[in-house]
Amino acid sequence: MTRNNQITANPGFFRFKKVNHKYLLTNETGDFIFLKESEFDKFVNNKLSLKNKVAVKLNKLNFLKQPYSIEKAVVKYRSRNNFLFSQGPSLHIIVLTLRCNHSCLYCQAASCAVDTKEKDLDKRKAKKIVDFIFSIPSKDIAIEFQGGEPLLNWPVLKFIIDYACKKNKTLKKNLQLRLVSNFSLLDESKLKFFFDNNVSLCTSLDGPREVHDKNRILFNKQSHKKVSFWLKRVFEEYNKRVNRKKNPYIYYPGAVLTVSRHSLKYPREIVDEYVKWGFNNIPIRPVNSFGLAKERWKKVGYSSEEFLRFYKKVLNYIISLNQNGVILKEAVAGVMLQKILTDKSTGFLDLRSPCGAGIGQLLYNYDGSIYSCDEGRMVGDDIFKLGDIEQDNYQNVITGSKTKSLCLASCLENNICDLCVYKPYCGTCPVDNYVIHKNIFVYPSLSDRCKINKGIFDYLFTLLQNQQKVKVLKQWIDKNELLKI
């Protein structure tokens, strides 16, 4: 646009929000820029000269209507959303059993007593599940074993690993095998079997003993002692095998934690526990109001504001540790930063549009039911059941009306989320929406998940205005993928 014989920057499409005294602008391809209030005022009122250095940067990031590079936008959009061009779900969660030897305060999986063997997956169904998984066109397959406690159904777990590995010798997929276990039933022969078959191992570690044993109750009150013993052995075996032979298929051990109300008092202690074990990644996850957690919400739950206060304390402490040479990143922030600071898509199924339910992951329950995702089997009814291993093939599941409805409900373009400045980086969860108000479409004002995501994004974009913090946050991203900020 020409104004007083001066060519000015003509604003294109963008979303904006004031973050820490500056205006944050984002566009559809995930580029962002911070503007001072005076710069923002000039830009939106067509008073910013096209020769101004701010206008030059806005042009480079495709924030101007003219010139606008559609070619650049297409390349960026495709790269950031390459999951849209995938050939089917790559994550396949198999529930070996609902039995569990723990009684966690926040259990979401409706676990049952150890002697309830009718809640086990049998070998016949297990074989059908593996055949179903390998029938999917995707070249990448990750099979994750969950429960209950999956080690309680050891014969079928071992059978699936053997059968999947044998089948893959012919089909040659990029196969990953993962076990999520409380580790209390591990033994040396099982440990050897997992490492021999390149199974990645992940356990639950909620923090030091006073936190972990309060949240994760074992009959003898020694859950932390058990997991500590086997974590030590897992790391010993990992280090031995990595040093002996450089094998890219031996995966670094992992751990996950769930933040309960009791955990809120221990932000530093929880981080220190992960540092003690040598983990380079710590996932700070809020408790979900599914299963037992919903019934015990007053005891285990909290508001989104309480969680965000805790999260900021944890993140600040982790950043200070990094500044003092300790290598550790917070997993959720790491995923968000990858979406903010790179043009690469992440494998995180919750922060994308549409979400990964049905099209990025599937869950196979102990009884052969096929669900949209892990959370989908926890709500207490069959709304997220997409099929059954006994009667449905992949084509039926992926083209079914429920799968299509979940895609529709989790497309941010279809609801008020499309107006949010964080839309290029975020995602919504139909399961969470359904649990809150019996509707798979999102109502942000009623969603703690939305409030928490916004709160974390707000804080990350505040930190990205501090060059000392930026130095640390950039270390959490592959330097070859980083964009200039």
mmCIF file of N, CA and C in Angstrom, residues 269-359:
data_model
loop_
_atom_site.group_PDB
_atom_site.id
_atom_site.type_symbol
_atom_site.label_atom_id
_atom_site.label_comp_id
_atom_site.label_asym_id
_atom_site.label_seq_id
_atom_site.Cartn_x
_atom_site.Cartn_y
_atom_site.Cartn_z
ATOM 1 N N GLU A 269 12.662 -31.697 44.066
ATOM 2 C CA GLU A 269 12.999 -33.067 44.451
ATOM 3 C C GLU A 269 12.683 -34.053 43.320
ATOM 4 N N ILE A 270 11.581 -33.814 42.616
ATOM 5 C CA ILE A 270 11.214 -34.688 41.496
ATOM 6 C C ILE A 270 12.253 -34.587 40.387
ATOM 7 N N VAL A 271 12.647 -33.372 40.053
ATOM 8 C CA VAL A 271 13.676 -33.178 39.018
ATOM 9 C C VAL A 271 14.991 -33.814 39.452
ATOM 10 N N ASP A 272 15.363 -33.622 40.709
ATOM 11 C CA ASP A 272 16.626 -34.182 41.214
ATOM 12 C C ASP A 272 16.653 -35.704 41.103
ATOM 13 N N GLU A 273 15.499 -36.344 41.286
ATOM 14 C CA GLU A 273 15.432 -37.801 41.162
ATOM 15 C C GLU A 273 15.774 -38.232 39.739
ATOM 16 N N TYR A 274 15.275 -37.492 38.759
ATOM 17 C CA TYR A 274 15.574 -37.820 37.360
ATOM 18 C C TYR A 274 17.037 -37.543 37.026
ATOM 19 N N VAL A 275 17.574 -36.476 37.584
ATOM 20 C CA VAL A 275 18.995 -36.171 37.377
ATOM 21 C C VAL A 275 19.860 -37.263 37.994
ATOM 22 N N LYS A 276 19.474 -37.726 39.172
ATOM 23 C CA LYS A 276 20.228 -38.775 39.874
ATOM 24 C C LYS A 276 20.387 -40.022 39.013
ATOM 25 N N TRP A 277 19.344 -40.376 38.289
ATOM 26 C CA TRP A 277 19.382 -41.586 37.470
ATOM 27 C C TRP A 277 20.028 -41.365 36.103
ATOM 28 N N GLY A 278 20.294 -40.138 35.755
ATOM 29 C CA GLY A 278 20.947 -39.875 34.471
ATOM 30 C C GLY A 278 19.997 -39.734 33.301
ATOM 31 N N PHE A 279 18.699 -39.542 33.577
ATOM 32 C CA PHE A 279 17.763 -39.308 32.478
ATOM 33 C C PHE A 279 18.056 -37.950 31.843
ATOM 34 N N ASN A 280 17.896 -37.870 30.528
ATOM 35 C CA ASN A 280 18.084 -36.582 29.857
ATOM 36 C C ASN A 280 16.754 -35.939 29.474
ATOM 37 N N ASN A 281 15.671 -36.540 29.948
ATOM 38 C CA ASN A 281 14.336 -36.098 29.559
ATOM 39 C C ASN A 281 13.389 -36.352 30.723
ATOM 40 N N ILE A 282 12.573 -35.368 31.075
ATOM 41 C CA ILE A 282 11.594 -35.559 32.144
ATOM 42 C C ILE A 282 10.239 -35.023 31.680
ATOM 43 N N PRO A 283 9.219 -35.881 31.633
ATOM 44 C CA PRO A 283 7.901 -35.429 31.174
ATOM 45 C C PRO A 283 7.013 -35.017 32.348
ATOM 46 N N ILE A 284 6.673 -33.754 32.430
ATOM 47 C CA ILE A 284 5.813 -33.266 33.510
ATOM 48 C C ILE A 284 4.365 -33.329 33.033
ATOM 49 N N ARG A 285 3.664 -34.389 33.432
ATOM 50 C CA ARG A 285 2.312 -34.641 32.916
ATOM 51 C C ARG A 285 1.259 -34.426 34.003
ATOM 52 N N PRO A 286 0.232 -33.636 33.718
ATOM 53 C CA PRO A 286 -0.858 -33.498 34.694
ATOM 54 C C PRO A 286 -1.682 -34.769 34.768
ATOM 55 N N VAL A 287 -2.295 -34.999 35.891
ATOM 56 C CA VAL A 287 -3.173 -36.161 36.035
ATOM 57 C C VAL A 287 -4.445 -35.924 35.219
ATOM 58 N N ASN A 288 -4.927 -36.972 34.547
ATOM 59 C CA ASN A 288 -6.176 -36.892 33.789
ATOM 60 C C ASN A 288 -7.343 -37.351 34.652
ATOM 61 N N SER A 289 -8.497 -36.770 34.423
ATOM 62 C CA SER A 289 -9.670 -37.133 35.235
ATOM 63 C C SER A 289 -10.404 -38.322 34.629
ATOM 64 N N PHE A 290 -9.651 -39.413 34.392
ATOM 65 C CA PHE A 290 -10.230 -40.660 33.900
ATOM 66 C C PHE A 290 -10.139 -41.705 35.012
ATOM 67 N N GLY A 291 -10.932 -42.765 34.884
ATOM 68 C CA GLY A 291 -10.805 -43.910 35.780
ATOM 69 C C GLY A 291 -10.919 -43.528 37.244
ATOM 70 N N LEU A 292 -10.012 -44.110 38.062
ATOM 71 C CA LEU A 292 -10.042 -43.858 39.502
ATOM 72 C C LEU A 292 -9.750 -42.408 39.835
ATOM 73 N N ALA A 293 -8.948 -41.747 38.988
ATOM 74 C CA ALA A 293 -8.607 -40.350 39.251
ATOM 75 C C ALA A 293 -9.859 -39.473 39.299
ATOM 76 N N LYS A 294 -10.836 -39.797 38.475
ATOM 77 C CA LYS A 294 -12.080 -39.018 38.459
ATOM 78 C C LYS A 294 -12.823 -39.173 39.782
ATOM 79 N N GLU A 295 -12.840 -40.399 40.314
ATOM 80 C CA GLU A 295 -13.523 -40.660 41.584
ATOM 81 C C GLU A 295 -12.784 -40.020 42.758
ATOM 82 N N ARG A 296 -11.465 -39.900 42.638
ATOM 83 C CA ARG A 296 -10.640 -39.399 43.747
ATOM 84 C C ARG A 296 -10.114 -37.991 43.473
ATOM 85 N N TRP A 297 -10.816 -37.231 42.640
ATOM 86 C CA TRP A 297 -10.266 -35.971 42.154
ATOM 87 C C TRP A 297 -9.905 -35.012 43.291
ATOM 88 N N LYS A 298 -10.711 -34.961 44.338
ATOM 89 C CA LYS A 298 -10.404 -34.045 45.438
ATOM 90 C C LYS A 298 -9.099 -34.410 46.127
ATOM 91 N N LYS A 299 -8.742 -35.687 46.050
ATOM 92 C CA LYS A 299 -7.514 -36.151 46.699
ATOM 93 C C LYS A 299 -6.300 -36.028 45.780
ATOM 94 N N VAL A 300 -6.479 -36.297 44.485
ATOM 95 C CA VAL A 300 -5.315 -36.338 43.580
ATOM 96 C C VAL A 300 -5.269 -35.173 42.604
ATOM 97 N N GLY A 301 -6.395 -34.493 42.387
ATOM 98 C CA GLY A 301 -6.464 -33.480 41.338
ATOM 99 C C GLY A 301 -6.149 -32.077 41.828
ATOM 100 N N TYR A 302 -6.230 -31.123 40.899
ATOM 101 C CA TYR A 302 -5.905 -29.724 41.183
ATOM 102 C C TYR A 302 -6.411 -28.891 40.016
ATOM 103 N N SER A 303 -6.347 -27.591 40.162
ATOM 104 C CA SER A 303 -6.778 -26.698 39.088
ATOM 105 C C SER A 303 -5.650 -26.524 38.074
ATOM 106 N N SER A 304 -5.993 -26.018 36.906
ATOM 107 C CA SER A 304 -4.970 -25.742 35.891
ATOM 108 C C SER A 304 -3.987 -24.695 36.404
ATOM 109 N N GLU A 305 -4.470 -23.735 37.190
ATOM 110 C CA GLU A 305 -3.590 -22.694 37.731
ATOM 111 C C GLU A 305 -2.563 -23.291 38.692
ATOM 112 N N GLU A 306 -2.995 -24.242 39.523
ATOM 113 C CA GLU A 306 -2.062 -24.893 40.452
ATOM 114 C C GLU A 306 -1.006 -25.682 39.688
ATOM 115 N N PHE A 307 -1.431 -26.392 38.651
ATOM 116 C CA PHE A 307 -0.458 -27.153 37.862
ATOM 117 C C PHE A 307 0.542 -26.225 37.190
ATOM 118 N N LEU A 308 0.075 -25.121 36.625
ATOM 119 C CA LEU A 308 0.978 -24.213 35.908
ATOM 120 C C LEU A 308 1.997 -23.576 36.848
ATOM 121 N N ARG A 309 1.590 -23.272 38.079
ATOM 122 C CA ARG A 309 2.567 -22.751 39.047
ATOM 123 C C ARG A 309 3.656 -23.781 39.300
ATOM 124 N N PHE A 310 3.255 -25.030 39.474
ATOM 125 C CA PHE A 310 4.211 -26.123 39.673
ATOM 126 C C PHE A 310 5.101 -26.279 38.440
ATOM 127 N N TYR A 311 4.493 -26.271 37.267
ATOM 128 C CA TYR A 311 5.236 -26.480 36.019
ATOM 129 C C TYR A 311 6.312 -25.406 35.832
ATOM 130 N N LYS A 312 5.974 -24.161 36.113
ATOM 131 C CA LYS A 312 6.945 -23.074 35.940
ATOM 132 C C LYS A 312 8.121 -23.232 36.908
ATOM 133 N N LYS A 313 7.832 -23.667 38.134
ATOM 134 C CA LYS A 313 8.921 -23.917 39.093
ATOM 135 C C LYS A 313 9.852 -25.002 38.564
ATOM 136 N N VAL A 314 9.255 -26.078 38.038
ATOM 137 C CA VAL A 314 10.053 -27.177 37.491
ATOM 138 C C VAL A 314 10.881 -26.699 36.308
ATOM 139 N N LEU A 315 10.244 -25.986 35.381
ATOM 140 C CA LEU A 315 10.947 -25.547 34.176
ATOM 141 C C LEU A 315 12.075 -24.578 34.515
ATOM 142 N N ASN A 316 11.831 -23.664 35.429
ATOM 143 C CA ASN A 316 12.886 -22.725 35.836
ATOM 144 C C ASN A 316 14.066 -23.463 36.451
ATOM 145 N N TYR A 317 13.770 -24.468 37.263
ATOM 146 C CA TYR A 317 14.840 -25.243 37.897
ATOM 147 C C TYR A 317 15.631 -26.032 36.859
ATOM 148 N N ILE A 318 14.927 -26.626 35.898
ATOM 149 C CA ILE A 318 15.609 -27.380 34.838
ATOM 150 C C ILE A 318 16.505 -26.458 34.021
ATOM 151 N N ILE A 319 16.023 -25.264 33.704
ATOM 152 C CA ILE A 319 16.838 -24.306 32.946
ATOM 153 C C ILE A 319 18.084 -23.928 33.738
ATOM 154 N N SER A 320 17.926 -23.705 35.047
ATOM 155 C CA SER A 320 19.095 -23.353 35.874
ATOM 156 C C SER A 320 20.094 -24.507 35.926
ATOM 157 N N LEU A 321 19.606 -25.745 35.958
ATOM 158 C CA LEU A 321 20.507 -26.903 35.927
ATOM 159 C C LEU A 321 21.277 -26.949 34.614
ATOM 160 N N ASN A 322 20.583 -26.697 33.511
ATOM 161 C CA ASN A 322 21.243 -26.676 32.207
ATOM 162 C C ASN A 322 22.320 -25.598 32.151
ATOM 163 N N GLN A 323 22.041 -24.460 32.742
ATOM 164 C CA GLN A 323 23.024 -23.368 32.756
ATOM 165 C C GLN A 323 24.257 -23.731 33.569
ATOM 166 N N ASN A 324 24.112 -24.762 34.417
ATOM 167 C CA ASN A 324 25.243 -25.234 35.224
ATOM 168 C C ASN A 324 25.786 -26.575 34.738
ATOM 169 N N GLY A 325 25.484 -26.916 33.488
ATOM 170 C CA GLY A 325 26.110 -28.074 32.861
ATOM 171 C C GLY A 325 25.354 -29.379 32.929
ATOM 172 N N VAL A 326 24.175 -29.411 33.560
ATOM 173 C CA VAL A 326 23.374 -30.636 33.623
ATOM 174 C C VAL A 326 22.495 -30.714 32.377
ATOM 175 N N ILE A 327 22.590 -31.811 31.640
ATOM 176 C CA ILE A 327 21.803 -31.963 30.415
ATOM 177 C C ILE A 327 20.469 -32.624 30.752
ATOM 178 N N LEU A 328 19.419 -31.848 30.703
ATOM 179 C CA LEU A 328 18.073 -32.344 30.995
ATOM 180 C C LEU A 328 17.070 -31.413 30.341
ATOM 181 N N LYS A 329 16.070 -31.986 29.675
ATOM 182 C CA LYS A 329 15.009 -31.151 29.111
ATOM 183 C C LYS A 329 13.658 -31.645 29.601
ATOM 184 N N GLU A 330 12.719 -30.721 29.671
ATOM 185 C CA GLU A 330 11.346 -31.093 30.000
ATOM 186 C C GLU A 330 10.669 -31.499 28.703
ATOM 187 N N ALA A 331 10.046 -32.677 28.696
ATOM 188 C CA ALA A 331 9.594 -33.291 27.446
ATOM 189 C C ALA A 331 8.501 -32.501 26.738
ATOM 190 N N VAL A 332 7.513 -32.004 27.478
ATOM 191 C CA VAL A 332 6.417 -31.267 26.839
ATOM 192 C C VAL A 332 6.940 -29.973 26.228
ATOM 193 N N ALA A 333 7.773 -29.254 26.983
ATOM 194 C CA ALA A 333 8.381 -28.035 26.444
ATOM 195 C C ALA A 333 9.235 -28.358 25.226
ATOM 196 N N GLY A 334 9.930 -29.500 25.265
ATOM 197 C CA GLY A 334 10.760 -29.903 24.130
ATOM 198 C C GLY A 334 9.946 -30.091 22.865
ATOM 199 N N VAL A 335 8.784 -30.732 22.996
ATOM 200 C CA VAL A 335 7.902 -30.933 21.833
ATOM 201 C C VAL A 335 7.375 -29.592 21.323
ATOM 202 N N MET A 336 6.913 -28.761 22.247
ATOM 203 C CA MET A 336 6.379 -27.456 21.842
ATOM 204 C C MET A 336 7.449 -26.602 21.175
ATOM 205 N N LEU A 337 8.653 -26.631 21.724
ATOM 206 C CA LEU A 337 9.740 -25.839 21.146
ATOM 207 C C LEU A 337 10.132 -26.345 19.766
ATOM 208 N N GLN A 338 10.067 -27.653 19.565
ATOM 209 C CA GLN A 338 10.358 -28.170 18.228
ATOM 210 C C GLN A 338 9.338 -27.650 17.224
ATOM 211 N N LYS A 339 8.084 -27.561 17.642
ATOM 212 C CA LYS A 339 7.048 -27.045 16.752
ATOM 213 C C LYS A 339 7.208 -25.541 16.525
ATOM 214 N N ILE A 340 7.704 -24.834 17.533
ATOM 215 C CA ILE A 340 7.872 -23.382 17.431
ATOM 216 C C ILE A 340 9.139 -23.012 16.658
ATOM 217 N N LEU A 341 10.237 -23.709 16.944
ATOM 218 C CA LEU A 341 11.556 -23.296 16.459
ATOM 219 C C LEU A 341 12.050 -24.056 15.236
ATOM 220 N N THR A 342 11.277 -25.012 14.734
ATOM 221 C CA THR A 342 11.692 -25.747 13.540
ATOM 222 C C THR A 342 10.508 -25.876 12.584
ATOM 223 N N ASP A 343 10.804 -26.308 11.384
ATOM 224 C CA ASP A 343 9.752 -26.590 10.401
ATOM 225 C C ASP A 343 9.453 -28.078 10.331
ATOM 226 N N LYS A 344 9.894 -28.827 11.347
ATOM 227 C CA LYS A 344 9.700 -30.270 11.346
ATOM 228 C C LYS A 344 8.487 -30.661 12.185
ATOM 229 N N SER A 345 7.761 -31.648 11.710
ATOM 230 C CA SER A 345 6.658 -32.214 12.480
ATOM 231 C C SER A 345 7.231 -33.057 13.618
ATOM 232 N N THR A 346 6.466 -33.210 14.690
ATOM 233 C CA THR A 346 6.900 -34.070 15.797
ATOM 234 C C THR A 346 6.058 -35.342 15.783
ATOM 235 N N GLY A 347 6.500 -36.328 16.544
ATOM 236 C CA GLY A 347 5.721 -37.556 16.660
ATOM 237 C C GLY A 347 4.696 -37.488 17.777
ATOM 238 N N PHE A 348 4.526 -36.302 18.366
ATOM 239 C CA PHE A 348 3.622 -36.144 19.511
ATOM 240 C C PHE A 348 2.196 -35.999 19.003
ATOM 241 N N LEU A 349 1.351 -36.987 19.284
ATOM 242 C CA LEU A 349 0.046 -37.085 18.640
ATOM 243 C C LEU A 349 -0.993 -36.132 19.223
ATOM 244 N N ASP A 350 -0.751 -35.607 20.426
ATOM 245 C CA ASP A 350 -1.733 -34.727 21.067
ATOM 246 C C ASP A 350 -1.689 -33.303 20.523
ATOM 247 N N LEU A 351 -0.524 -32.887 20.024
ATOM 248 C CA LEU A 351 -0.368 -31.505 19.563
ATOM 249 C C LEU A 351 -0.303 -31.463 18.046
ATOM 250 N N ARG A 352 -1.405 -31.821 17.431
ATOM 251 C CA ARG A 352 -1.505 -31.699 15.987
ATOM 252 C C ARG A 352 -2.974 -31.623 15.593
ATOM 253 N N SER A 353 -3.225 -31.235 14.374
ATOM 254 C CA SER A 353 -4.593 -31.036 13.900
ATOM 255 C C SER A 353 -4.771 -31.687 12.530
ATOM 256 N N PRO A 354 -5.603 -32.764 12.435
ATOM 257 C CA PRO A 354 -6.319 -33.419 13.534
ATOM 258 C C PRO A 354 -5.371 -34.204 14.434
ATOM 259 N N CYS A 355 -5.862 -34.601 15.610
ATOM 260 C CA CYS A 355 -5.023 -35.350 16.549
ATOM 261 C C CYS A 355 -4.774 -36.761 16.021
ATOM 262 N N GLY A 356 -4.005 -37.537 16.776
ATOM 263 C CA GLY A 356 -3.598 -38.854 16.286
ATOM 264 C C GLY A 356 -4.604 -39.970 16.486
ATOM 265 N N ALA A 357 -5.761 -39.665 17.084
ATOM 266 C CA ALA A 357 -6.744 -40.717 17.378
ATOM 267 C C ALA A 357 -7.197 -41.425 16.106
ATOM 268 N N GLY A 358 -6.881 -42.711 16.000
ATOM 269 C CA GLY A 358 -7.309 -43.508 14.856
ATOM 270 C C GLY A 358 -6.413 -43.403 13.644
ATOM 271 N N ILE A 359 -5.874 -42.216 13.374
ATOM 272 C CA ILE A 359 -5.047 -42.040 12.176
ATOM 273 C C ILE A 359 -3.553 -42.005 12.481
#
